[in-house]
Backbone as JSON Lines, residues from 0, in Angstrom:
{"i":0,"aa":"X","n":[-36.96,9.08,-11.25],"ca":[-37.61,10.19,-11.93],"c":[-37.48,10.06,-13.5]}
{"i":1,"aa":"X","n":[-38.55,10.13,-14.11],"ca":[-38.53,10.09,-15.59],"c":[-37.74,11.46,-16.35]}
{"i":2,"aa":"X","n":[-37.27,11.28,-17.33],"ca":[-36.69,12.33,-17.96],"c":[-37.72,13.59,-18.12]}
{"i":3,"aa":"X","n":[-38.75,13.53,-18.53],"ca":[-39.76,14.52,-18.7],"c":[-40.15,15.34,-17.5]}
{"i":4,"aa":"X","n":[-40.12,14.45,-16.36],"ca":[-40.29,15.01,-15.01],"c":[-39.11,15.77,-14.56]}
{"i":5,"aa":"X","n":[-37.9,15.25,-15.01],"ca":[-36.71,15.98,-14.58],"c":[-36.5,17.3,-15.32]}
{"i":6,"aa":"X","n":[-37.04,17.31,-16.52],"ca":[-36.91,18.56,-17.25],"c":[-37.87,19.6,-16.57]}
{"i":7,"aa":"X","n":[-39.04,19.18,-16.43],"ca":[-40.16,20.09,-15.98],"c":[-39.63,20.58,-14.38]}
{"i":8,"aa":"X","n":[-38.93,19.87,-13.77],"ca":[-38.51,20.3,-12.4],"c":[-37.45,21.32,-12.75]}
{"i":9,"aa":"X","n":[-36.48,20.95,-13.72],"ca":[-35.47,21.89,-13.88],"c":[-36.08,23.21,-14.42]}
{"i":10,"aa":"X","n":[-36.93,23.2,-15.38],"ca":[-37.61,24.43,-15.71],"c":[-38.24,25.17,-14.64]}
{"i":11,"aa":"X","n":[-39.07,24.5,-13.68],"ca":[-39.58,25.28,-12.58],"c":[-38.47,26.08,-11.72]}
{"i":12,"aa":"X","n":[-37.35,25.25,-11.56],"ca":[-36.39,25.96,-10.94],"c":[-35.83,27.08,-11.58]}
{"i":13,"aa":"X","n":[-35.63,26.9,-12.92],"ca":[-35.34,28.11,-13.64],"c":[-36.06,29.3,-13.36]}
{"i":14,"aa":"X","n":[-37.23,29.11,-13.47],"ca":[-38.34,30.05,-13.32],"c":[-38.38,30.83,-12.03]}
{"i":15,"aa":"X","n":[-38.12,29.99,-10.89],"ca":[-38.16,30.48,-9.64],"c":[-36.75,30.98,-9.22]}
{"i":16,"aa":"X","n":[-35.69,30.26,-9.58],"ca":[-34.34,30.69,-8.89],"c":[-33.5,31.43,-9.9]}
{"i":17,"aa":"X","n":[-33.63,31.3,-11.04],"ca":[-33.01,32.09,-12.11],"c":[-31.54,31.19,-12.51]}
{"i":18,"aa":"X","n":[-30.4,31.77,-12.38],"ca":[-29.09,31.35,-12.69],"c":[-28.73,29.95,-12.45]}
{"i":19,"aa":"X","n":[-28.84,29.4,-11.18],"ca":[-28.32,28.21,-10.79],"c":[-29.2,26.98,-11.59]}
{"i":20,"aa":"X","n":[-30.44,27.35,-11.87],"ca":[-31.11,26.21,-12.51],"c":[-30.6,25.87,-13.75]}
{"i":21,"aa":"X","n":[-30.0,26.84,-14.39],"ca":[-29.52,26.45,-15.82],"c":[-28.55,25.5,-15.77]}
{"i":22,"aa":"X","n":[-27.62,25.52,-14.69],"ca":[-26.64,24.51,-14.61],"c":[-27.37,23.0,-14.49]}
{"i":23,"aa":"X","n":[-28.46,23.06,-13.57],"ca":[-29.24,21.74,-13.29],"c":[-29.96,21.37,-14.73]}
{"i":24,"aa":"X","n":[-30.38,22.23,-15.57],"ca":[-30.83,21.75,-16.86],"c":[-29.63,21.23,-17.67]}
{"i":25,"aa":"X","n":[-28.49,21.63,-17.48],"ca":[-27.61,21.24,-18.4],"c":[-27.17,19.69,-17.88]}
{"i":26,"aa":"X","n":[-26.97,19.53,-16.48],"ca":[-26.75,18.22,-16.0],"c":[-27.84,17.2,-16.38]}
{"i":27,"aa":"X","n":[-29.21,17.62,-16.22],"ca":[-29.97,16.77,-16.77],"c":[-30.1,16.48,-18.21]}
{"i":28,"aa":"X","n":[-29.51,17.3,-18.91],"ca":[-29.56,17.11,-20.42],"c":[-28.46,16.12,-20.72]}
{"i":29,"aa":"X","n":[-27.29,16.16,-19.94],"ca":[-26.26,15.23,-20.19],"c":[-26.36,13.69,-19.7]}
{"i":30,"aa":"X","n":[-27.44,13.5,-19.01],"ca":[-27.77,12.12,-18.57],"c":[-27.99,11.07,-19.63]}
{"i":31,"aa":"X","n":[-28.7,11.51,-20.76],"ca":[-29.05,10.65,-21.97],"c":[-27.57,10.36,-22.53]}
{"i":32,"aa":"X","n":[-26.6,11.42,-22.57],"ca":[-25.41,11.5,-23.22],"c":[-24.61,10.29,-22.45]}
{"i":33,"aa":"X","n":[-24.64,10.17,-20.98],"ca":[-23.98,9.19,-20.58],"c":[-24.36,7.76,-20.84]}
{"i":34,"aa":"X","n":[-25.46,7.59,-21.01],"ca":[-26.19,6.17,-21.55],"c":[-25.72,5.94,-22.84]}
{"i":35,"aa":"X","n":[-25.6,6.96,-23.65],"ca":[-25.13,6.93,-25.17],"c":[-23.6,6.68,-25.14]}
{"i":36,"aa":"X","n":[-22.86,7.04,-24.28],"ca":[-21.42,6.88,-24.07],"c":[-21.15,5.31,-23.67]}
{"i":37,"aa":"X","n":[-22.08,4.94,-22.75],"ca":[-21.89,3.39,-22.33],"c":[-22.18,2.61,-23.52]}
{"i":38,"aa":"X","n":[-23.38,2.83,-24.2],"ca":[-23.68,2.08,-25.3],"c":[-22.53,2.06,-26.29]}
{"i":39,"aa":"X","n":[-21.87,3.0,-26.47],"ca":[-20.74,3.32,-27.49],"c":[-19.46,2.64,-27.11]}
{"i":40,"aa":"X","n":[-19.54,2.19,-25.76],"ca":[-18.37,1.77,-25.1],"c":[-17.16,2.93,-25.06]}
{"i":41,"aa":"X","n":[-17.57,4.04,-24.99],"ca":[-16.44,5.33,-24.72],"c":[-16.15,5.65,-23.33]}
{"i":42,"aa":"X","n":[-15.11,5.0,-23.04],"ca":[-14.57,5.23,-21.53],"c":[-14.25,6.68,-21.52]}
{"i":43,"aa":"X","n":[-13.57,7.25,-22.32],"ca":[-13.17,8.75,-22.13],"c":[-14.38,9.41,-22.13]}
{"i":44,"aa":"X","n":[-15.27,9.47,-22.94],"ca":[-16.64,10.29,-22.82],"c":[-17.39,10.04,-21.43]}
{"i":45,"aa":"X","n":[-17.43,8.81,-21.07],"ca":[-17.93,8.59,-19.82],"c":[-17.34,9.1,-18.66]}
{"i":46,"aa":"X","n":[-16.04,9.14,-18.54],"ca":[-15.4,9.88,-17.69],"c":[-15.49,11.09,-17.73]}
{"i":47,"aa":"X","n":[-15.36,11.99,-18.87],"ca":[-15.78,13.38,-19.17],"c":[-17.07,13.69,-18.61]}
{"i":48,"aa":"X","n":[-18.11,13.02,-18.8],"ca":[-19.32,13.44,-18.37],"c":[-19.46,13.18,-16.91]}
{"i":49,"aa":"X","n":[-18.95,12.38,-16.3],"ca":[-18.84,12.06,-14.97],"c":[-18.12,13.19,-14.16]}
{"i":50,"aa":"X","n":[-17.14,13.63,-14.63],"ca":[-16.35,14.75,-14.07],"c":[-16.98,16.03,-14.27]}
{"i":51,"aa":"X","n":[-17.85,16.18,-15.22],"ca":[-18.66,17.47,-15.59],"c":[-19.96,17.35,-14.59]}
{"i":52,"aa":"X","n":[-20.34,16.34,-13.81],"ca":[-21.46,16.55,-12.88],"c":[-22.67,15.67,-13.35]}
{"i":53,"aa":"X","n":[-22.43,14.91,-14.38],"ca":[-23.62,14.01,-14.9],"c":[-23.75,12.94,-13.7]}
{"i":54,"aa":"X","n":[-24.93,12.9,-13.3],"ca":[-25.23,11.76,-12.35],"c":[-24.87,10.36,-12.75]}
{"i":55,"aa":"X","n":[-24.25,9.52,-12.01],"ca":[-23.58,8.27,-12.39],"c":[-24.84,7.32,-12.33]}
{"i":56,"aa":"X","n":[-25.95,7.54,-11.61],"ca":[-26.94,6.75,-11.65],"c":[-28.32,6.98,-12.6]}
{"i":57,"aa":"X","n":[-27.71,7.81,-13.67],"ca":[-28.78,8.13,-14.83],"c":[-29.19,6.89,-15.48]}
{"i":58,"aa":"X","n":[-30.63,6.97,-15.65],"ca":[-31.34,5.86,-16.5],"c":[-31.7,6.07,-17.98]}
{"i":59,"aa":"X","n":[-31.81,5.16,-18.53],"ca":[-32.46,5.31,-19.96],"c":[-33.91,5.39,-19.83]}
{"i":60,"aa":"X","n":[-34.64,5.36,-20.95],"ca":[-36.26,5.35,-20.96],"c":[-36.68,4.26,-20.53]}
{"i":61,"aa":"X","n":[-35.96,3.19,-20.29],"ca":[-36.6,1.95,-19.77],"c":[-36.2,1.6,-18.37]}
{"i":62,"aa":"X","n":[-35.55,2.52,-17.64],"ca":[-35.17,2.54,-16.22],"c":[-33.96,1.83,-16.01]}
{"i":63,"aa":"X","n":[-33.03,1.55,-16.92],"ca":[-31.8,0.96,-16.77],"c":[-30.69,2.02,-16.41]}
{"i":64,"aa":"X","n":[-30.01,1.84,-15.48],"ca":[-28.91,2.72,-15.1],"c":[-27.79,2.55,-16.02]}
{"i":65,"aa":"X","n":[-26.95,3.48,-16.13],"ca":[-25.68,3.13,-17.12],"c":[-24.91,2.1,-16.48]}
{"i":66,"aa":"X","n":[-24.76,1.74,-15.18],"ca":[-24.17,0.66,-14.64],"c":[-24.96,-0.62,-15.09]}
{"i":67,"aa":"X","n":[-26.25,-0.66,-15.15],"ca":[-26.83,-1.9,-15.65],"c":[-26.36,-2.23,-16.89]}
{"i":68,"aa":"X","n":[-26.44,-1.2,-17.95],"ca":[-26.06,-1.32,-19.18],"c":[-24.68,-1.8,-19.42]}
{"i":69,"aa":"X","n":[-23.73,-0.92,-18.84],"ca":[-22.3,-1.47,-18.79],"c":[-22.18,-2.79,-18.38]}
{"i":70,"aa":"X","n":[-22.8,-3.43,-17.09],"ca":[-22.69,-4.79,-16.79],"c":[-23.01,-5.85,-17.49]}
{"i":71,"aa":"X","n":[-24.25,-5.4,-18.24],"ca":[-24.88,-6.3,-19.14],"c":[-24.16,-6.44,-20.42]}
{"i":72,"aa":"X","n":[-23.38,-5.47,-20.65],"ca":[-22.61,-5.51,-22.07],"c":[-21.19,-5.83,-21.82]}
{"i":73,"aa":"X","n":[-20.77,-6.11,-20.6],"ca":[-19.38,-6.51,-20.36],"c":[-18.31,-5.61,-20.52]}
{"i":74,"aa":"X","n":[-18.7,-4.44,-20.06],"ca":[-17.68,-3.12,-20.26],"c":[-17.15,-2.96,-18.81]}
{"i":75,"aa":"X","n":[-16.01,-3.76,-18.54],"ca":[-15.49,-3.69,-17.19],"c":[-14.81,-2.27,-16.94]}
{"i":76,"aa":"X","n":[-14.07,-1.74,-17.91],"ca":[-13.55,-0.37,-17.47],"c":[-14.58,0.74,-17.17]}
{"i":77,"aa":"X","n":[-15.8,0.47,-17.93],"ca":[-16.84,1.58,-17.65],"c":[-17.48,1.33,-16.25]}
{"i":78,"aa":"X","n":[-17.64,0.11,-16.11],"ca":[-18.27,-0.33,-14.83],"c":[-17.37,0.27,-13.62]}
{"i":79,"aa":"X","n":[-16.09,0.08,-13.71],"ca":[-15.21,0.76,-12.74],"c":[-15.09,2.06,-12.65]}
{"i":80,"aa":"X","n":[-15.4,2.86,-13.77],"ca":[-15.44,4.17,-13.73],"c":[-16.66,4.73,-13.11]}
{"i":81,"aa":"X","n":[-17.72,4.01,-13.48],"ca":[-19.1,4.42,-12.81],"c":[-19.2,4.21,-11.17]}
{"i":82,"aa":"X","n":[-18.55,3.12,-10.99],"ca":[-18.59,2.86,-9.41],"c":[-17.62,3.86,-8.67]}
{"i":83,"aa":"X","n":[-16.54,4.24,-9.27],"ca":[-15.47,5.04,-8.89],"c":[-16.27,6.4,-8.63]}
{"i":84,"aa":"X","n":[-17.15,6.77,-9.45],"ca":[-17.88,8.05,-9.49],"c":[-19.35,8.08,-8.49]}
{"i":85,"aa":"X","n":[-19.32,6.89,-7.97],"ca":[-20.56,6.8,-6.93],"c":[-21.81,6.05,-7.5]}
{"i":86,"aa":"X","n":[-21.65,5.4,-8.66],"ca":[-22.94,4.71,-9.22],"c":[-23.22,3.51,-8.1]}
{"i":87,"aa":"X","n":[-24.62,3.35,-7.83],"ca":[-25.05,2.57,-6.99],"c":[-25.11,1.03,-7.35]}
{"i":88,"aa":"X","n":[-24.21,0.19,-6.86],"ca":[-24.08,-1.16,-7.5],"c":[-25.31,-2.09,-7.26]}
{"i":89,"aa":"X","n":[-26.11,-1.72,-6.24],"ca":[-27.19,-2.62,-5.98],"c":[-28.57,-2.09,-6.63]}
{"i":90,"aa":"X","n":[-28.44,-0.94,-7.32],"ca":[-29.73,-0.39,-7.93],"c":[-30.32,-1.22,-9.12]}
{"i":91,"aa":"X","n":[-31.4,-1.78,-8.84],"ca":[-32.04,-2.6,-9.71],"c":[-32.75,-1.71,-10.98]}
{"i":92,"aa":"X","n":[-32.66,-2.5,-12.15],"ca":[-33.52,-1.92,-13.19],"c":[-35.02,-2.05,-12.97]}
{"i":93,"aa":"X","n":[-35.8,-1.59,-14.08],"ca":[-37.31,-1.68,-13.85],"c":[-37.82,-3.14,-13.82]}
{"i":94,"aa":"X","n":[-37.15,-4.13,-14.18],"ca":[-37.62,-5.53,-13.97],"c":[-37.05,-6.25,-12.68]}
{"i":95,"aa":"X","n":[-35.95,-5.47,-12.01],"ca":[-35.78,-6.05,-10.7],"c":[-34.37,-6.66,-10.9]}
{"i":96,"aa":"X","n":[-33.66,-6.53,-11.92],"ca":[-32.44,-7.22,-11.91],"c":[-31.19,-6.04,-11.69]}
{"i":97,"aa":"X","n":[-30.28,-6.47,-10.87],"ca":[-29.11,-5.47,-10.54],"c":[-28.05,-5.51,-11.42]}
{"i":98,"aa":"X","n":[-27.03,-4.84,-11.51],"ca":[-26.2,-5.03,-12.33],"c":[-25.29,-6.17,-12.26]}
{"i":99,"aa":"X","n":[-25.05,-6.65,-11.14],"ca":[-24.57,-8.06,-10.72],"c":[-25.46,-9.19,-11.28]}
{"i":100,"aa":"X","n":[-26.62,-9.04,-11.39],"ca":[-27.33,-9.91,-11.92],"c":[-27.08,-10.13,-13.51]}
{"i":101,"aa":"X","n":[-27.18,-8.9,-13.97],"ca":[-26.7,-8.98,-15.5],"c":[-25.47,-9.46,-15.62]}
{"i":102,"aa":"X","n":[-24.48,-9.22,-15.09],"ca":[-23.03,-9.6,-15.2],"c":[-22.97,-11.13,-15.18]}
{"i":103,"aa":"X","n":[-23.63,-11.53,-14.03],"ca":[-23.81,-13.12,-13.76],"c":[-24.56,-13.87,-15.01]}
{"i":104,"aa":"X","n":[-25.61,-13.26,-15.39],"ca":[-26.24,-13.74,-16.35],"c":[-25.7,-13.91,-17.66]}
{"i":105,"aa":"X","n":[-24.73,-12.95,-18.04],"ca":[-24.07,-13.02,-19.24],"c":[-22.74,-13.69,-19.15]}
{"i":106,"aa":"X","n":[-22.17,-14.18,-17.76],"ca":[-21.04,-14.72,-17.45],"c":[-19.82,-14.17,-17.66]}
{"i":107,"aa":"X","n":[-20.03,-12.94,-17.48],"ca":[-18.76,-12.06,-17.65],"c":[-17.99,-11.96,-16.05]}
{"i":108,"aa":"X","n":[-17.22,-12.94,-15.84],"ca":[-16.58,-12.8,-14.52],"c":[-15.66,-11.58,-14.24]}
{"i":109,"aa":"X","n":[-15.3,-11.14,-15.16],"ca":[-14.44,-9.78,-14.8],"c":[-15.33,-8.68,-14.37]}
{"i":110,"aa":"X","n":[-16.57,-8.68,-14.97],"ca":[-17.56,-7.62,-14.58],"c":[-18.01,-7.91,-12.91]}
{"i":111,"aa":"X","n":[-18.3,-9.3,-12.89],"ca":[-18.77,-9.7,-11.8],"c":[-17.88,-9.27,-10.61]}
{"i":112,"aa":"X","n":[-16.45,-9.37,-10.78],"ca":[-15.58,-9.12,-9.85],"c":[-15.69,-7.78,-9.61]}
{"i":113,"aa":"X","n":[-15.56,-6.85,-10.61],"ca":[-15.62,-5.42,-10.6],"c":[-16.7,-4.95,-9.8]}
{"i":114,"aa":"X","n":[-17.92,-5.48,-10.13],"ca":[-19.08,-5.07,-9.14],"c":[-18.96,-5.66,-7.57]}
{"i":115,"aa":"X","n":[-18.36,-6.77,-7.38],"ca":[-18.22,-7.16,-6.01],"c":[-17.13,-6.39,-5.43]}
{"i":116,"aa":"X","n":[-16.16,-5.89,-6.03],"ca":[-15.13,-5.01,-5.52],"c":[-15.69,-3.66,-5.19]}
{"i":117,"aa":"X","n":[-16.74,-3.33,-5.89],"ca":[-17.53,-2.28,-5.67],"c":[-18.81,-2.19,-4.77]}
{"i":118,"aa":"X","n":[-18.71,-3.35,-3.9],"ca":[-19.74,-3.59,-2.76],"c":[-21.06,-4.0,-3.28]}
{"i":119,"aa":"X","n":[-21.12,-4.62,-4.53],"ca":[-22.37,-5.17,-4.99],"c":[-22.84,-6.34,-4.02]}
{"i":120,"aa":"X","n":[-24.05,-6.51,-3.68],"ca":[-24.65,-7.62,-2.78],"c":[-24.69,-8.75,-3.66]}
{"i":121,"aa":"X","n":[-23.77,-9.84,-3.43],"ca":[-23.87,-10.98,-4.03],"c":[-25.28,-11.99,-3.87]}
{"i":122,"aa":"X","n":[-26.09,-11.6,-2.94],"ca":[-27.23,-12.44,-2.59],"c":[-28.38,-11.71,-2.8]}
{"i":123,"aa":"X","n":[-28.39,-10.5,-3.48],"ca":[-29.62,-9.74,-3.8],"c":[-30.35,-10.49,-4.89]}
{"i":124,"aa":"X","n":[-31.66,-10.94,-4.66],"ca":[-32.39,-11.59,-5.57],"c":[-33.27,-10.73,-6.39]}
{"i":125,"aa":"X","n":[-33.69,-11.17,-7.6],"ca":[-34.67,-10.4,-8.32],"c":[-35.93,-10.67,-7.92]}
{"i":126,"aa":"X","n":[-36.95,-10.24,-8.76],"ca":[-38.45,-10.35,-8.43],"c":[-38.78,-11.77,-8.24]}
{"i":127,"aa":"X","n":[-38.09,-12.5,-9.07],"ca":[-38.35,-13.96,-9.13],"c":[-37.7,-14.84,-7.98]}
{"i":128,"aa":"X","n":[-36.89,-14.09,-7.15],"ca":[-36.15,-14.87,-6.23],"c":[-34.66,-15.45,-6.77]}
{"i":129,"aa":"X","n":[-34.55,-14.87,-7.92],"ca":[-33.24,-15.69,-8.56],"c":[-32.12,-14.73,-8.38]}
{"i":130,"aa":"X","n":[-31.08,-15.24,-7.8],"ca":[-29.86,-14.47,-7.38],"c":[-28.74,-14.49,-8.5]}
{"i":131,"aa":"X","n":[-27.81,-13.6,-8.43],"ca":[-26.82,-13.82,-9.58],"c":[-26.22,-15.26,-9.49]}
{"i":132,"aa":"X","n":[-26.05,-15.88,-8.42],"ca":[-25.35,-17.01,-8.49],"c":[-26.22,-18.13,-9.13]}
{"i":133,"aa":"X","n":[-27.58,-17.94,-9.15],"ca":[-28.38,-18.87,-9.73],"c":[-28.43,-18.55,-11.21]}
{"i":134,"aa":"X","n":[-28.27,-17.29,-11.63],"ca":[-28.28,-17.12,-12.93],"c":[-27.12,-17.65,-13.69]}
{"i":135,"aa":"X","n":[-25.97,-17.47,-13.08],"ca":[-24.82,-17.95,-13.65],"c":[-24.84,-19.51,-13.72]}
{"i":136,"aa":"X","n":[-25.18,-20.03,-12.87],"ca":[-25.53,-21.61,-12.54],"c":[-26.31,-22.03,-13.74]}
{"i":137,"aa":"X","n":[-27.36,-21.18,-13.77],"ca":[-28.55,-21.63,-14.94],"c":[-27.76,-21.76,-16.44]}
{"i":138,"aa":"X","n":[-26.96,-20.8,-16.5],"ca":[-26.41,-20.44,-17.94],"c":[-25.24,-21.35,-18.05]}
{"i":139,"aa":"X","n":[-24.59,-22.03,-16.84],"ca":[-23.43,-22.84,-16.74],"c":[-21.95,-21.93,-17.09]}
{"i":140,"aa":"X","n":[-21.96,-20.93,-16.44],"ca":[-21.08,-19.95,-16.42],"c":[-20.02,-20.16,-15.32]}
{"i":141,"aa":"X","n":[-19.1,-21.16,-15.53],"ca":[-18.43,-21.52,-14.26],"c":[-17.4,-20.25,-13.89]}
{"i":142,"aa":"X","n":[-16.83,-19.54,-14.68],"ca":[-16.05,-18.6,-14.09],"c":[-16.9,-17.5,-13.41]}
{"i":143,"aa":"X","n":[-18.01,-17.21,-13.81],"ca":[-19.01,-16.34,-12.9],"c":[-19.28,-16.84,-11.65]}
{"i":144,"aa":"X","n":[-19.57,-18.21,-11.77],"ca":[-20.01,-18.89,-10.28],"c":[-18.7,-18.74,-9.5]}
{"i":145,"aa":"X","n":[-17.54,-19.03,-9.82],"ca":[-16.39,-19.05,-9.02],"c":[-16.22,-17.77,-8.45]}
{"i":146,"aa":"X","n":[-16.29,-16.59,-9.25],"ca":[-16.2,-15.4,-8.87],"c":[-17.3,-14.88,-7.8]}
{"i":147,"aa":"X","n":[-18.38,-15.49,-7.96],"ca":[-19.54,-15.05,-7.14],"c":[-19.45,-15.72,-5.63]}
{"i":148,"aa":"X","n":[-18.9,-17.14,-5.74],"ca":[-18.57,-17.72,-4.55],"c":[-17.53,-17.13,-3.68]}
{"i":149,"aa":"X","n":[-16.51,-16.7,-4.41],"ca":[-15.35,-16.1,-3.82],"c":[-15.9,-14.79,-3.17]}
{"i":150,"aa":"X","n":[-16.8,-14.22,-3.8],"ca":[-17.11,-12.82,-3.21],"c":[-18.24,-12.81,-2.26]}
{"i":151,"aa":"X","n":[-18.63,-14.1,-1.88],"ca":[-19.63,-14.17,-0.75],"c":[-20.99,-14.64,-1.03]}
{"i":152,"aa":"X","n":[-21.15,-15.22,-2.3],"ca":[-22.58,-15.61,-2.72],"c":[-22.76,-16.78,-1.98]}
{"i":153,"aa":"X","n":[-24.05,-16.66,-1.32],"ca":[-24.65,-17.77,-0.68],"c":[-25.25,-18.94,-1.52]}
{"i":154,"aa":"X","n":[-24.81,-20.14,-1.73],"ca":[-25.15,-21.1,-2.6],"c":[-26.45,-21.88,-2.0]}
{"i":155,"aa":"X","n":[-26.74,-21.58,-0.71],"ca":[-28.0,-22.21,-0.12],"c":[-29.23,-21.46,-0.39]}
{"i":156,"aa":"X","n":[-29.23,-20.36,-0.93],"ca":[-30.53,-19.57,-1.14],"c":[-31.28,-20.29,-2.16]}
{"i":157,"aa":"X","n":[-32.57,-20.06,-2.01],"ca":[-33.52,-20.61,-3.08],"c":[-34.4,-19.57,-3.71]}
{"i":158,"aa":"X","n":[-34.87,-19.65,-4.92],"ca":[-35.63,-18.71,-5.58],"c":[-37.31,-19.24,-5.11]}
{"i":159,"aa":"X","n":[-38.21,-18.56,-5.62],"ca":[-39.47,-18.53,-5.23],"c":[-40.15,-19.85,-5.5]}
{"i":160,"aa":"X","n":[-39.4,-20.77,-6.44],"ca":[-40.05,-22.09,-6.7],"c":[-39.27,-23.11,-5.77]}
{"i":161,"aa":"X","n":[-38.37,-22.78,-5.03],"ca":[-37.71,-23.59,-4.11],"c":[-36.46,-24.32,-4.82]}
{"i":162,"aa":"X","n":[-35.91,-23.66,-5.96],"ca":[-34.87,-24.21,-6.57],"c":[-33.47,-23.38,-6.15]}
{"i":163,"aa":"X","n":[-32.57,-23.97,-5.84],"ca":[-31.07,-23.49,-5.51],"c":[-30.33,-23.42,-6.83]}
{"i":164,"aa":"X","n":[-29.25,-22.66,-6.7],"ca":[-28.24,-22.66,-7.64],"c":[-27.79,-24.09,-8.12]}
{"i":165,"aa":"X","n":[-27.66,-24.93,-7.31],"ca":[-27.49,-26.24,-7.94],"c":[-28.77,-26.78,-8.61]}
{"i":166,"aa":"X","n":[-29.77,-26.77,-8.2],"ca":[-30.76,-26.97,-9.08],"c":[-30.96,-26.39,-10.4]}
{"i":167,"aa":"X","n":[-30.5,-25.08,-10.39],"ca":[-30.64,-24.66,-11.84],"c":[-29.59,-25.14,-12.6]}
{"i":168,"aa":"X","n":[-28.15,-25.49,-12.0],"ca":[-27.08,-26.04,-12.81],"c":[-27.63,-27.36,-13.38]}
{"i":169,"aa":"X","n":[-28.18,-28.11,-12.32],"ca":[-28.68,-29.42,-13.02],"c":[-29.56,-29.46,-13.94]}
{"i":170,"aa":"X","n":[-30.57,-28.57,-14.03],"ca":[-31.54,-28.19,-15.06],"c":[-30.94,-27.95,-16.35]}
{"i":171,"aa":"X","n":[-29.93,-27.02,-16.29],"ca":[-29.32,-26.83,-17.52],"c":[-28.07,-27.71,-17.92]}
{"i":172,"aa":"X","n":[-27.94,-28.69,-17.05],"ca":[-27.07,-29.85,-17.61],"c":[-25.73,-29.45,-17.43]}
{"i":173,"aa":"X","n":[-25.41,-28.5,-16.53],"ca":[-23.99,-27.93,-16.48],"c":[-23.25,-28.8,-15.46]}
{"i":174,"aa":"X","n":[-22.56,-29.87,-15.77],"ca":[-21.87,-30.87,-14.69],"c":[-20.84,-30.0,-14.01]}
{"i":175,"aa":"X","n":[-20.05,-29.21,-14.72],"ca":[-18.74,-28.37,-14.17],"c":[-19.41,-27.54,-13.07]}
{"i":176,"aa":"X","n":[-20.41,-26.82,-13.26],"ca":[-21.04,-26.08,-12.25],"c":[-21.71,-26.7,-11.11]}
{"i":177,"aa":"X","n":[-22.33,-27.79,-11.53],"ca":[-23.02,-28.49,-10.29],"c":[-21.96,-29.17,-9.47]}
{"i":178,"aa":"X","n":[-20.87,-29.41,-10.13],"ca":[-19.73,-30.05,-9.16],"c":[-19.08,-29.12,-8.28]}
{"i":179,"aa":"X","n":[-18.89,-27.79,-8.89],"ca":[-18.42,-26.79,-8.09],"c":[-19.13,-26.43,-7.11]}
{"i":180,"aa":"X","n":[-20.48,-26.35,-7.11],"ca":[-21.61,-25.98,-6.08],"c":[-21.54,-26.91,-5.13]}
{"i":181,"aa":"X","n":[-21.39,-28.52,-5.58],"ca":[-21.42,-29.56,-4.52],"c":[-20.14,-29.23,-3.53]}
{"i":182,"aa":"X","n":[-18.85,-28.95,-4.36],"ca":[-17.74,-28.77,-3.53],"c":[-17.94,-27.51,-2.44]}
{"i":183,"aa":"X","n":[-18.73,-26.71,-2.71],"ca":[-19.14,-25.43,-2.09],"c":[-19.95,-25.96,-0.83]}
{"i":184,"aa":"X","n":[-20.55,-27.18,-0.65],"ca":[-21.3,-27.72,0.29],"c":[-22.7,-27.65,0.0]}
{"i":185,"aa":"X","n":[-23.21,-27.52,-1.15],"ca":[-24.59,-27.36,-1.54],"c":[-25.09,-28.72,-1.88]}
{"i":186,"aa":"X","n":[-26.18,-29.13,-1.41],"ca":[-26.77,-30.52,-1.96],"c":[-28.38,-30.09,-2.18]}
{"i":187,"aa":"X","n":[-28.85,-30.8,-3.1],"ca":[-30.51,-30.39,-3.4],"c":[-31.3,-31.37,-2.99]}
């Protein structure tokens, strides 16, 4: 639900219900604050907002959740806080990428492990059929590849063009990643 819609709904509640809707408006107003706190890498502010009832799956105007932003930016402590307060680890952004995809794409193995610990699906593909393992392999991020394989990523999956993680690693000329994927039993 977009911010403007949320505010309209909260205003309608205020008119019909009175007092309790005021609290709802306050919670909705704090959602952008959560995004700002994540952007600022302010773990204490994130925790305070979540403790005060701010929804952990709040999105920015581009449809990115706080968890997507934290994962993309390599903010492991914030990722852990958001997951602890119920952020959905498999909620994709408006272009179809999950927090785990972004962590793998940026090669942040610590964030990858935190998301996997939080029950992120290592095999969820984006709209192009690209999995987090393929993204990490494409970019030659061996630590992220290792973390994903340890977390249950299936190296046999293929994207919509028929390319596997090994195919992505070979295209990017990442010998170390290609060797690791072959060791995992993958051949192209």
